[in-house]
Amino acid sequence: MPTRSKMATTPLYYSRSLMGEDSKRSHTCILVLSLILIVAGFGLSAGGLFSPSWQVVDIREFRAQHHHGLWLDCTRPERHLASIDRAFAEEQPLHCTYKFDYSASQVIDENIENIDINSAAGESEHHQFFGWHKAVLIFMVFSLLFAALALCSGICAPCNGGCAVIYAILVAIALFMGIVGDAIFFFAAHRVDSRFVTGLVGTYEQKIGIAFYLHLGGSLILMFAFIVSTIYSYQILRRTDGRGGLPLRELAPLYGSRIRETMA
């Protein structure tokens, strides 16, 4: 027959094992949630980065809608009805050019030189590859890079507590880079020389396009992913400290014996 001590310790052992399994499940759920958030933020940020619709302006005298992006500029022609006092845009494909294309930049420089006789010269200035475009691109590309590294470290986080800490740090860096890029674009886009497009007849105001809001939404999702990853890394560190920490209750008698010897 089992002794009383064995019968008393058996339920305690089972309860501890069940608590350990529940904690592992909760840790896994938190990790999966943070990884899903990072993937969603990465997708939205990448979609906004590759979209040309960062600044959109409808230039009626050119009968075209212009999309000015960070590295790509596109134009969608519109067709105006003479009998009805309204304009409609057919779903026509965008005609795009790269900001860093040498042939396109050469045409832009020629238009700007003939600004007195060329009506498209004012709009051509917005097709240049300015320094703030490059700064925004650098921050956003590095944000995507650190988000990808965070995904790799997050997969390895259950194996090692150090990977969990690195995981939270990488998510924080990706979030910081994305927010800085969004802030630079927002303030640069509201400058007078970037906000308004001058044509031959009138001046048109550019509006912030869907690409900015896509990337901003990705940054907000990364913020939630950072909060969840921080909670996960904290729980992992608590679990590893509980397993690998020093048994303080066993060291207490040693300290007490030393104190007694010195007092004696």
Short mmCIF file of C-alpha atoms in Angstrom, two decimals, residues 49-227:
data_model
loop_
_atom_site.label_atom_id
_atom_site.label_comp_id
_atom_site.label_asym_id
_atom_site.label_seq_id
_atom_site.Cartn_x
_atom_site.Cartn_y
_atom_site.Cartn_z
CA LEU A 49 5.90 51.34 -49.43
CA PHE A 50 5.39 49.87 -52.91
CA SER A 51 2.32 51.99 -53.67
CA PRO A 52 2.74 55.28 -55.58
CA SER A 53 -0.30 56.89 -53.92
CA TRP A 54 1.46 58.81 -51.18
CA GLN A 55 0.37 62.18 -52.57
CA VAL A 56 -2.53 62.45 -55.01
CA VAL A 57 -3.60 65.52 -56.96
CA ASP A 58 -6.24 65.97 -59.65
CA ILE A 59 -4.91 68.51 -62.15
CA ARG A 60 -7.95 69.47 -64.19
CA GLU A 61 -6.11 71.54 -66.79
CA PHE A 62 -3.92 68.54 -67.61
CA ARG A 63 -6.95 66.23 -67.47
CA ALA A 64 -4.99 63.77 -65.38
CA GLN A 65 -4.68 62.49 -61.84
CA HIS A 66 -1.11 62.40 -60.58
CA HIS A 67 0.17 60.02 -57.90
CA HIS A 68 3.46 61.08 -56.35
CA GLY A 69 5.15 58.31 -54.39
CA LEU A 70 8.41 57.88 -52.57
CA TRP A 71 10.23 56.24 -55.46
CA LEU A 72 7.52 55.94 -58.11
CA ASP A 73 5.31 58.54 -59.83
CA CYS A 74 2.22 57.61 -61.81
CA THR A 75 -0.39 59.37 -63.95
CA ARG A 76 -3.95 58.30 -64.72
CA PRO A 77 -5.60 60.23 -67.59
CA GLU A 78 -9.17 61.46 -67.20
CA ARG A 79 -11.78 62.13 -69.85
CA HIS A 80 -14.07 65.17 -69.56
CA LEU A 81 -17.57 65.39 -70.97
CA ALA A 82 -18.30 68.68 -72.73
CA SER A 83 -22.10 68.36 -72.47
CA ILE A 84 -22.18 67.70 -68.74
CA ASP A 85 -20.40 69.89 -66.24
CA ARG A 86 -18.58 67.06 -64.50
CA ALA A 87 -15.58 64.85 -65.02
CA PHE A 88 -15.23 61.14 -64.61
CA ALA A 89 -12.20 58.94 -64.50
CA GLU A 90 -12.31 55.67 -66.33
CA GLU A 91 -10.47 52.74 -64.83
CA GLN A 92 -7.42 53.23 -66.99
CA PRO A 93 -4.01 51.87 -66.04
CA LEU A 94 -1.44 54.06 -64.36
CA HIS A 95 1.52 55.24 -66.40
CA CYS A 96 4.48 55.20 -64.03
CA THR A 97 8.07 56.37 -64.01
CA TYR A 98 10.81 55.85 -61.44
CA LYS A 99 12.20 58.84 -59.60
CA PHE A 100 15.73 57.49 -59.97
CA ASP A 101 15.36 56.84 -63.72
CA TYR A 102 18.00 58.89 -65.55
CA SER A 103 15.96 59.42 -68.72
CA ALA A 104 12.91 60.58 -66.74
CA SER A 105 15.00 62.92 -64.58
CA GLN A 106 16.55 64.39 -67.74
CA VAL A 107 13.10 65.22 -69.11
CA ILE A 108 12.14 66.77 -65.77
CA ASP A 109 15.24 68.97 -65.80
CA GLU A 110 14.43 70.13 -69.33
CA ASN A 111 10.87 71.00 -68.30
CA ILE A 112 12.08 72.97 -65.29
CA GLU A 113 14.56 74.92 -67.42
CA ASN A 114 11.72 75.99 -69.75
CA ILE A 115 9.39 76.86 -66.87
CA ASP A 116 8.21 80.09 -68.56
CA ILE A 117 6.89 78.35 -71.68
CA ASN A 118 6.14 74.87 -70.36
CA SER A 119 2.89 74.41 -68.44
CA ALA A 120 3.99 71.06 -67.01
CA ALA A 121 7.15 72.41 -65.43
CA GLY A 122 5.50 73.16 -62.08
CA GLU A 123 4.21 69.62 -61.77
CA SER A 124 7.52 68.17 -62.93
CA GLU A 125 9.22 69.49 -59.81
CA HIS A 126 7.30 66.92 -57.77
CA HIS A 127 8.83 64.07 -59.76
CA GLN A 128 12.31 64.76 -58.43
CA PHE A 129 14.02 62.42 -55.98
CA PHE A 130 14.44 64.73 -53.00
CA GLY A 131 16.46 64.04 -49.89
CA TRP A 132 13.39 63.59 -47.70
CA HIS A 133 12.17 60.86 -50.06
CA LYS A 134 15.43 59.01 -49.54
CA ALA A 135 15.27 59.48 -45.76
CA VAL A 136 11.73 58.10 -45.58
CA LEU A 137 12.70 55.15 -47.77
CA ILE A 138 15.73 54.33 -45.62
CA PHE A 139 13.73 54.32 -42.39
CA MET A 140 10.88 52.28 -43.87
CA VAL A 141 13.14 49.70 -45.51
CA PHE A 142 15.03 49.21 -42.26
CA SER A 143 11.71 48.90 -40.45
CA LEU A 144 10.74 46.02 -42.74
CA LEU A 145 14.18 44.46 -42.31
CA PHE A 146 14.00 44.51 -38.52
CA ALA A 147 10.43 43.20 -38.62
CA ALA A 148 11.65 40.24 -40.71
CA LEU A 149 14.48 39.61 -38.25
CA ALA A 150 11.97 39.80 -35.40
CA LEU A 151 9.92 37.06 -37.04
CA CYS A 152 12.97 34.80 -37.21
CA SER A 153 13.93 35.45 -33.58
CA GLY A 154 10.31 35.04 -32.45
CA ILE A 155 10.22 31.55 -33.91
CA CYS A 156 13.31 30.67 -31.84
CA ALA A 157 12.05 32.45 -28.71
CA PRO A 158 10.49 29.37 -27.01
CA CYS A 159 13.89 27.64 -27.05
CA ASN A 160 15.86 30.35 -25.30
CA GLY A 161 15.02 33.28 -23.05
CA GLY A 162 17.69 35.42 -24.74
CA CYS A 163 15.93 35.04 -28.09
CA ALA A 164 12.72 36.27 -26.47
CA VAL A 165 14.48 39.44 -25.30
CA ILE A 166 16.07 39.96 -28.73
CA TYR A 167 12.64 39.39 -30.26
CA ALA A 168 11.08 42.23 -28.25
CA ILE A 169 14.04 44.53 -28.98
CA LEU A 170 13.83 43.92 -32.75
CA VAL A 171 10.10 44.64 -32.75
CA ALA A 172 10.76 47.88 -30.87
CA ILE A 173 13.40 48.94 -33.42
CA ALA A 174 11.06 48.11 -36.33
CA LEU A 175 8.31 50.16 -34.70
CA PHE A 176 10.66 53.10 -34.09
CA MET A 177 11.92 53.08 -37.68
CA GLY A 178 8.41 52.95 -39.11
CA ILE A 179 7.10 55.79 -36.94
CA VAL A 180 10.09 58.00 -37.78
CA GLY A 181 9.55 57.38 -41.50
CA ASP A 182 5.85 58.24 -41.22
CA ALA A 183 6.65 61.40 -39.26
CA ILE A 184 9.23 62.61 -41.80
CA PHE A 185 6.80 62.11 -44.67
CA PHE A 186 3.89 63.76 -42.85
CA PHE A 187 5.78 66.93 -42.06
CA ALA A 188 7.49 67.08 -45.48
CA ALA A 189 4.19 66.54 -47.32
CA HIS A 190 2.64 69.53 -45.52
CA ARG A 191 5.34 71.93 -46.63
CA VAL A 192 4.11 74.54 -49.09
CA ASP A 193 6.45 73.45 -51.90
CA SER A 194 5.34 69.81 -51.52
CA ARG A 195 1.66 70.36 -50.79
CA PHE A 196 0.69 72.57 -53.75
CA VAL A 197 1.17 71.92 -57.47
CA THR A 198 1.33 74.91 -59.76
CA GLY A 199 -0.09 74.60 -63.24
CA LEU A 200 -0.45 77.06 -66.11
CA VAL A 201 -3.89 78.27 -65.00
CA GLY A 202 -4.29 77.43 -61.33
CA THR A 203 -2.72 75.91 -58.24
CA TYR A 204 -3.87 72.52 -56.96
CA GLU A 205 -3.53 71.01 -53.52
CA GLN A 206 -2.14 67.54 -53.09
CA LYS A 207 -3.87 65.17 -50.69
CA ILE A 208 -2.21 62.43 -48.69
CA GLY A 209 -3.01 59.15 -50.40
CA ILE A 210 -3.91 55.68 -49.26
CA ALA A 211 -0.28 54.52 -49.19
CA PHE A 212 0.52 56.67 -46.17
CA TYR A 213 -2.46 55.33 -44.24
CA LEU A 214 -1.51 51.77 -45.14
CA HIS A 215 1.98 52.22 -43.76
CA LEU A 216 0.68 54.09 -40.71
CA GLY A 217 -1.72 51.21 -40.03
CA GLY A 218 1.21 48.80 -40.27
CA SER A 219 3.14 50.89 -37.73
CA LEU A 220 0.17 50.85 -35.33
CA ILE A 221 -0.09 47.08 -35.64
CA LEU A 222 3.64 46.82 -34.91
CA MET A 223 3.01 48.85 -31.76
CA PHE A 224 0.53 46.24 -30.54
CA ALA A 225 2.97 43.52 -31.55
CA PHE A 226 5.65 45.21 -29.43
CA ILE A 227 3.36 45.26 -26.39
#
